[in-house]
Amino acid sequence: MGPDTLDLSTKITAYSPVANPAAMRWQAGGAQIRCDKISSTTPGCTFYKYIPTWVMNFAKTPPAVAHAWLIQAKLPNHPGSEAAKKPLFYLPAASKNAHHRDPDDNRKVICPDGWAATYGNPDATTVPEISAGDKASCDEFAYASTYNSGGMPAGMGGMNEVDTGNDCVQTYATRVKQGEWHLYDDLRAAAPTWKEVCGRSAMSGWINSTSMGGAFSSGFSTKYRMLDKDPYWVDFPQFAHCDASKVTVACTVPKP
């Protein structure tokens, strides 16, 4: 028998711990609570109808954030956009999802092992001064650990299945000077039609891995006790002023 979750529907009244508790009160009617020990070995509960928002760390990994923003803003499926009501749907480890699908198998469809070194744009900039031996890497959006990934088979609930990463929008990230990064269309490939359903970008391996890394898996997804197919939004506050409606997208994020 597989692991189970317990869903509770109840009415909750909570009072704030202040000198005059009657002065402030929060009340939720029909709150829906899910308790599990699948997301973590430590049992816990969450208000699972709440859809959390993942904010990528632009200050640390600007090219990866720029790539995700471009794909979310420009493509018709708008992966992870709250404004478009298109959440990402979480795909946890194979042992924790209904299809026993390893998210890395999604990655290998869009970003086969060694793709960046062999086929990625040679102008993609690495950061050996931060990580010795840093190499070019392949970044995909929507993330491999989602049902929105272009690598997720439609027969397993995949929403945007493609044959290969060649079917995605192709970009690369290069550093013009210290502290200034640019994300460019890869002119070696056909120009984007903007009808694609995924994005693939060549960039620093350190930046690619750090853009998610433990901050998502050990932080965000654990905090919200995310399980198979749980929805979440992705937001990029630094790009709120940018206009993706034009055929050619150009946007500058000013330095803080």
mmCIF file of C-alpha atoms in Angstrom:
data_model
loop_
_atom_site.group_PDB
_atom_site.id
_atom_site.type_symbol
_atom_site.label_atom_id
_atom_site.label_comp_id
_atom_site.label_asym_id
_atom_site.label_seq_id
_atom_site.Cartn_x
_atom_site.Cartn_y
_atom_site.Cartn_z
ATOM 1 C CA MET A 1 0.000 0.000 0.000
ATOM 2 C CA GLY A 2 1.422 3.362 -1.032
ATOM 3 C CA PRO A 3 1.740 6.503 1.083
ATOM 4 C CA ASP A 4 -1.409 8.437 1.821
ATOM 5 C CA THR A 5 -2.226 12.037 2.614
ATOM 6 C CA LEU A 6 -4.922 13.241 4.922
ATOM 7 C CA ASP A 7 -7.161 16.097 3.783
ATOM 8 C CA LEU A 8 -9.073 17.987 6.434
ATOM 9 C CA SER A 9 -11.886 20.445 5.808
ATOM 10 C CA THR A 10 -12.744 22.506 8.850
ATOM 11 C CA LYS A 11 -13.509 25.958 10.135
ATOM 12 C CA ILE A 12 -10.667 27.719 11.896
ATOM 13 C CA THR A 13 -10.643 30.795 14.095
ATOM 14 C CA ALA A 14 -7.229 32.161 15.121
ATOM 15 C CA TYR A 15 -6.374 34.989 17.511
ATOM 16 C CA SER A 16 -3.179 36.996 17.497
ATOM 17 C CA PRO A 17 -0.904 36.878 20.565
ATOM 18 C CA VAL A 18 -1.313 40.513 21.557
ATOM 19 C CA ALA A 19 -2.266 42.210 24.802
ATOM 20 C CA ASN A 20 -5.851 42.589 23.640
ATOM 21 C CA PRO A 21 -6.512 39.529 21.473
ATOM 22 C CA ALA A 22 -10.062 40.634 20.753
ATOM 23 C CA ALA A 23 -8.663 43.617 18.874
ATOM 24 C CA MET A 24 -7.292 41.460 16.028
ATOM 25 C CA ARG A 25 -8.708 38.250 14.623
ATOM 26 C CA TRP A 26 -8.347 36.087 11.544
ATOM 27 C CA GLN A 27 -11.024 33.645 10.579
ATOM 28 C CA ALA A 28 -11.213 31.210 7.691
ATOM 29 C CA GLY A 29 -14.383 29.350 6.840
ATOM 30 C CA GLY A 30 -14.060 25.918 5.230
ATOM 31 C CA ALA A 31 -10.242 25.908 5.342
ATOM 32 C CA GLN A 32 -8.722 22.901 3.553
ATOM 33 C CA ILE A 33 -5.665 21.397 5.206
ATOM 34 C CA ARG A 34 -3.462 18.561 3.958
ATOM 35 C CA CYS A 35 -1.188 16.625 6.271
ATOM 36 C CA ASP A 36 1.564 14.292 5.030
ATOM 37 C CA LYS A 37 5.002 12.867 5.579
ATOM 38 C CA ILE A 38 5.790 12.427 1.903
ATOM 39 C CA SER A 39 7.205 15.865 1.154
ATOM 40 C CA SER A 40 9.322 15.497 4.300
ATOM 41 C CA THR A 41 10.008 12.637 6.680
ATOM 42 C CA THR A 42 8.794 14.959 9.411
ATOM 43 C CA PRO A 43 4.964 14.970 9.473
ATOM 44 C CA GLY A 44 3.336 18.317 8.887
ATOM 45 C CA CYS A 45 0.355 20.103 7.411
ATOM 46 C CA THR A 46 -0.267 22.840 4.883
ATOM 47 C CA PHE A 47 -3.133 24.902 3.490
ATOM 48 C CA TYR A 48 -2.815 23.164 0.157
ATOM 49 C CA LYS A 49 -5.327 25.323 -1.741
ATOM 50 C CA TYR A 50 -2.915 28.224 -1.358
ATOM 51 C CA ILE A 51 -0.713 28.535 -4.468
ATOM 52 C CA PRO A 52 2.755 29.793 -3.477
ATOM 53 C CA THR A 53 5.023 32.000 -5.589
ATOM 54 C CA TRP A 54 8.672 31.157 -6.298
ATOM 55 C CA VAL A 55 10.840 34.247 -6.872
ATOM 56 C CA MET A 56 14.164 33.538 -8.556
ATOM 57 C CA ASN A 57 17.297 35.230 -7.205
ATOM 58 C CA PHE A 58 18.095 37.873 -9.820
ATOM 59 C CA ALA A 59 20.941 39.436 -7.828
ATOM 60 C CA LYS A 60 22.795 36.118 -7.836
ATOM 61 C CA THR A 61 21.889 34.583 -11.211
ATOM 62 C CA PRO A 62 20.628 37.288 -13.613
ATOM 63 C CA PRO A 63 20.986 35.315 -16.892
ATOM 64 C CA ALA A 64 18.910 32.385 -15.631
ATOM 65 C CA VAL A 65 16.198 34.741 -14.398
ATOM 66 C CA ALA A 66 16.204 36.668 -17.680
ATOM 67 C CA HIS A 67 15.779 33.423 -19.599
ATOM 68 C CA ALA A 68 12.864 32.252 -17.454
ATOM 69 C CA TRP A 69 11.186 35.667 -17.686
ATOM 70 C CA LEU A 70 11.506 35.765 -21.480
ATOM 71 C CA ILE A 71 9.945 32.343 -21.931
ATOM 72 C CA GLN A 72 7.157 32.987 -19.453
ATOM 73 C CA ALA A 73 6.343 36.422 -20.848
ATOM 74 C CA LYS A 74 6.674 35.732 -24.553
ATOM 75 C CA LEU A 75 5.412 32.217 -25.237
ATOM 76 C CA PRO A 76 1.683 31.503 -25.588
ATOM 77 C CA ASN A 77 1.630 28.936 -22.758
ATOM 78 C CA HIS A 78 3.137 31.488 -20.284
ATOM 79 C CA PRO A 79 4.570 28.845 -17.912
ATOM 80 C CA GLY A 80 4.260 29.858 -14.265
ATOM 81 C CA SER A 81 2.460 33.155 -14.905
ATOM 82 C CA GLU A 82 -0.097 34.148 -12.303
ATOM 83 C CA ALA A 83 -1.410 36.940 -14.537
ATOM 84 C CA ALA A 84 -2.128 34.400 -17.280
ATOM 85 C CA LYS A 85 -3.395 31.840 -14.749
ATOM 86 C CA LYS A 86 -0.862 29.285 -15.994
ATOM 87 C CA PRO A 87 0.828 27.729 -12.940
ATOM 88 C CA LEU A 88 3.703 25.302 -13.040
ATOM 89 C CA PHE A 89 2.812 21.848 -11.738
ATOM 90 C CA TYR A 90 5.467 20.292 -9.532
ATOM 91 C CA LEU A 91 7.063 16.978 -10.502
ATOM 92 C CA PRO A 92 8.881 15.580 -7.449
ATOM 93 C CA ALA A 93 11.399 12.730 -7.393
ATOM 94 C CA ALA A 94 10.409 9.506 -9.155
ATOM 95 C CA SER A 95 9.551 7.803 -5.869
ATOM 96 C CA LYS A 96 7.081 10.592 -5.052
ATOM 97 C CA ASN A 97 5.154 11.047 -8.311
ATOM 98 C CA ALA A 98 2.351 8.949 -9.744
ATOM 99 C CA HIS A 99 4.225 8.054 -12.936
ATOM 100 C CA HIS A 100 7.583 7.231 -11.307
ATOM 101 C CA ARG A 101 9.079 9.685 -13.772
ATOM 102 C CA ASP A 102 12.577 10.899 -12.947
ATOM 103 C CA PRO A 103 12.667 14.680 -13.578
ATOM 104 C CA ASP A 104 16.165 14.182 -14.962
ATOM 105 C CA ASP A 105 14.599 12.244 -17.834
ATOM 106 C CA ASN A 106 12.725 15.436 -18.742
ATOM 107 C CA ARG A 107 15.977 17.365 -18.659
ATOM 108 C CA LYS A 108 17.668 14.881 -20.994
ATOM 109 C CA VAL A 109 15.017 15.491 -23.657
ATOM 110 C CA ILE A 110 15.590 19.251 -23.695
ATOM 111 C CA CYS A 111 19.207 19.330 -22.489
ATOM 112 C CA PRO A 112 20.962 16.046 -23.367
ATOM 113 C CA ASP A 113 24.167 15.373 -21.442
ATOM 114 C CA GLY A 114 27.007 17.353 -22.978
ATOM 115 C CA TRP A 115 24.753 19.433 -25.225
ATOM 116 C CA ALA A 116 26.079 22.809 -24.086
ATOM 117 C CA ALA A 117 29.724 21.860 -24.618
ATOM 118 C CA THR A 118 29.085 20.347 -28.042
ATOM 119 C CA TYR A 119 26.252 22.397 -29.490
ATOM 120 C CA GLY A 120 25.714 25.398 -27.198
ATOM 121 C CA ASN A 121 26.705 28.848 -28.368
ATOM 122 C CA PRO A 122 30.486 29.236 -27.846
ATOM 123 C CA ASP A 123 29.971 32.812 -26.631
ATOM 124 C CA ALA A 124 28.162 31.637 -23.492
ATOM 125 C CA THR A 125 30.188 33.025 -20.567
ATOM 126 C CA THR A 126 31.343 30.918 -17.624
ATOM 127 C CA VAL A 127 32.406 32.180 -14.188
ATOM 128 C CA PRO A 128 35.617 30.332 -13.231
ATOM 129 C CA GLU A 129 36.456 33.139 -10.783
ATOM 130 C CA ILE A 130 33.442 31.979 -8.742
ATOM 131 C CA SER A 131 33.552 28.266 -9.457
ATOM 132 C CA ALA A 132 36.835 26.742 -10.611
ATOM 133 C CA GLY A 133 36.288 24.589 -13.668
ATOM 134 C CA ASP A 134 32.897 26.133 -14.439
ATOM 135 C CA LYS A 135 31.624 24.914 -17.813
ATOM 136 C CA ALA A 136 28.836 25.883 -20.163
ATOM 137 C CA SER A 137 25.519 24.330 -19.228
ATOM 138 C CA CYS A 138 22.035 23.967 -20.675
ATOM 139 C CA ASP A 139 19.198 25.762 -18.909
ATOM 140 C CA GLU A 140 15.577 24.925 -19.698
ATOM 141 C CA PHE A 141 12.312 26.631 -18.867
ATOM 142 C CA ALA A 142 9.804 25.445 -17.846
ATOM 143 C CA TYR A 143 11.854 23.525 -15.291
ATOM 144 C CA ALA A 144 12.512 19.807 -15.722
ATOM 145 C CA SER A 145 10.841 19.148 -12.369
ATOM 146 C CA THR A 146 7.429 20.173 -13.670
ATOM 147 C CA TYR A 147 4.653 18.702 -15.770
ATOM 148 C CA ASN A 148 5.095 21.837 -17.915
ATOM 149 C CA SER A 149 8.546 20.735 -19.070
ATOM 150 C CA GLY A 150 8.872 20.090 -22.789
ATOM 151 C CA GLY A 151 10.433 16.775 -21.856
ATOM 152 C CA MET A 152 7.441 15.463 -19.888
ATOM 153 C CA PRO A 153 5.519 12.894 -21.962
ATOM 154 C CA ALA A 154 1.911 13.793 -22.716
ATOM 155 C CA GLY A 155 0.919 10.253 -21.715
ATOM 156 C CA MET A 156 2.141 11.041 -18.207
ATOM 157 C CA GLY A 157 0.318 14.341 -17.947
ATOM 158 C CA GLY A 158 2.914 16.428 -19.764
ATOM 159 C CA MET A 159 1.469 19.702 -20.994
ATOM 160 C CA ASN A 160 4.067 20.797 -23.576
ATOM 161 C CA GLU A 161 5.752 17.685 -24.955
ATOM 162 C CA VAL A 162 8.303 18.249 -27.722
ATOM 163 C CA ASP A 163 10.542 15.813 -29.565
ATOM 164 C CA THR A 164 13.839 17.504 -28.681
ATOM 165 C CA GLY A 165 15.211 20.712 -27.224
ATOM 166 C CA ASN A 166 15.696 21.884 -30.809
ATOM 167 C CA ASP A 167 11.965 22.666 -30.766
ATOM 168 C CA CYS A 168 12.465 25.294 -28.035
ATOM 169 C CA VAL A 169 13.453 28.962 -28.261
ATOM 170 C CA GLN A 170 17.271 29.033 -28.416
ATOM 171 C CA THR A 171 19.263 31.651 -26.482
ATOM 172 C CA TYR A 172 22.609 32.091 -24.752
ATOM 173 C CA ALA A 173 23.932 34.259 -21.923
ATOM 174 C CA THR A 174 27.133 36.247 -22.201
ATOM 175 C CA ARG A 175 28.872 38.694 -19.886
ATOM 176 C CA VAL A 176 29.700 41.984 -21.599
ATOM 177 C CA LYS A 177 31.660 43.196 -18.598
ATOM 178 C CA GLN A 178 31.797 42.468 -14.891
ATOM 179 C CA GLY A 179 28.308 42.801 -13.497
ATOM 180 C CA GLU A 180 26.614 43.176 -16.902
ATOM 181 C CA TRP A 181 24.977 40.165 -18.525
ATOM 182 C CA HIS A 182 23.113 39.927 -21.816
ATOM 183 C CA LEU A 183 20.716 37.217 -23.005
ATOM 184 C CA TYR A 184 20.793 36.881 -26.780
ATOM 185 C CA ASP A 185 18.916 34.991 -29.468
ATOM 186 C CA ASP A 186 21.167 32.228 -30.822
ATOM 187 C CA LEU A 187 21.484 33.315 -34.445
ATOM 188 C CA ARG A 188 22.884 29.932 -35.465
ATOM 189 C CA ALA A 189 19.380 28.489 -35.129
ATOM 190 C CA ALA A 190 16.132 29.504 -36.818
ATOM 191 C CA ALA A 191 14.633 32.681 -35.392
ATOM 192 C CA PRO A 192 11.939 32.121 -32.762
ATOM 193 C CA THR A 193 8.375 31.997 -34.029
ATOM 194 C CA TRP A 194 7.198 32.768 -30.478
ATOM 195 C CA LYS A 195 4.794 29.863 -30.833
ATOM 196 C CA GLU A 196 7.219 27.498 -29.106
ATOM 197 C CA VAL A 197 6.307 25.958 -25.751
ATOM 198 C CA CYS A 198 9.767 25.843 -24.101
ATOM 199 C CA GLY A 199 13.095 27.586 -23.883
ATOM 200 C CA ARG A 200 16.682 26.319 -23.980
ATOM 201 C CA SER A 201 19.670 28.509 -23.179
ATOM 202 C CA ALA A 202 23.444 27.998 -23.000
ATOM 203 C CA MET A 203 24.978 29.637 -19.946
ATOM 204 C CA SER A 204 27.381 29.172 -17.049
ATOM 205 C CA GLY A 205 26.891 25.864 -15.253
ATOM 206 C CA TRP A 206 27.324 27.555 -11.882
ATOM 207 C CA ILE A 207 24.631 30.091 -12.693
ATOM 208 C CA ASN A 208 22.306 27.425 -14.056
ATOM 209 C CA SER A 209 22.582 25.149 -11.029
ATOM 210 C CA THR A 210 22.600 27.963 -8.472
ATOM 211 C CA SER A 211 19.449 29.569 -9.886
ATOM 212 C CA MET A 212 17.437 26.722 -8.372
ATOM 213 C CA GLY A 213 19.735 24.496 -6.310
ATOM 214 C CA GLY A 214 18.926 24.059 -2.645
ATOM 215 C CA ALA A 215 16.936 27.293 -2.520
ATOM 216 C CA PHE A 216 14.046 25.564 -4.268
ATOM 217 C CA SER A 217 14.352 21.906 -3.273
ATOM 218 C CA SER A 218 15.405 22.399 0.342
ATOM 219 C CA GLY A 219 13.677 25.727 0.808
ATOM 220 C CA PHE A 220 10.621 26.578 -1.266
ATOM 221 C CA SER A 221 9.188 23.129 -2.027
ATOM 222 C CA THR A 222 9.887 21.891 1.506
ATOM 223 C CA LYS A 223 8.427 24.977 3.151
ATOM 224 C CA TYR A 224 5.142 24.544 1.302
ATOM 225 C CA ARG A 225 5.201 20.735 1.562
ATOM 226 C CA MET A 226 4.716 20.420 -2.185
ATOM 227 C CA LEU A 227 3.526 17.080 -3.540
ATOM 228 C CA ASP A 228 2.971 15.627 -7.007
ATOM 229 C CA LYS A 229 1.169 18.034 -9.379
ATOM 230 C CA ASP A 230 0.947 20.842 -6.823
ATOM 231 C CA PRO A 231 0.718 24.222 -8.632
ATOM 232 C CA TYR A 232 2.949 27.235 -8.037
ATOM 233 C CA TRP A 233 3.680 30.576 -9.665
ATOM 234 C CA VAL A 234 7.068 31.980 -10.743
ATOM 235 C CA ASP A 235 7.703 35.708 -10.497
ATOM 236 C CA PHE A 236 10.494 38.043 -11.641
ATOM 237 C CA PRO A 237 9.936 41.458 -9.982
ATOM 238 C CA GLN A 238 12.936 43.073 -11.689
ATOM 239 C CA PHE A 239 11.288 42.571 -15.093
ATOM 240 C CA ALA A 240 7.896 44.036 -14.197
ATOM 241 C CA HIS A 241 8.599 47.127 -16.336
ATOM 242 C CA CYS A 242 9.564 45.125 -19.427
ATOM 243 C CA ASP A 243 7.357 44.827 -22.521
ATOM 244 C CA ALA A 244 7.321 41.406 -24.191
ATOM 245 C CA SER A 245 4.584 42.253 -26.703
ATOM 246 C CA LYS A 246 6.937 43.166 -29.556
ATOM 247 C CA VAL A 247 8.435 40.664 -31.994
ATOM 248 C CA THR A 248 11.932 41.671 -30.896
ATOM 249 C CA VAL A 249 12.165 41.826 -27.117
ATOM 250 C CA ALA A 250 14.658 44.234 -25.582
ATOM 251 C CA CYS A 251 14.702 45.055 -21.902
ATOM 252 C CA THR A 252 17.286 46.483 -19.540
ATOM 253 C CA VAL A 253 17.140 45.832 -15.826
ATOM 254 C CA PRO A 254 18.864 48.755 -14.096
ATOM 255 C CA LYS A 255 21.502 48.024 -11.512
ATOM 256 C CA PRO A 256 20.303 48.488 -7.925
#
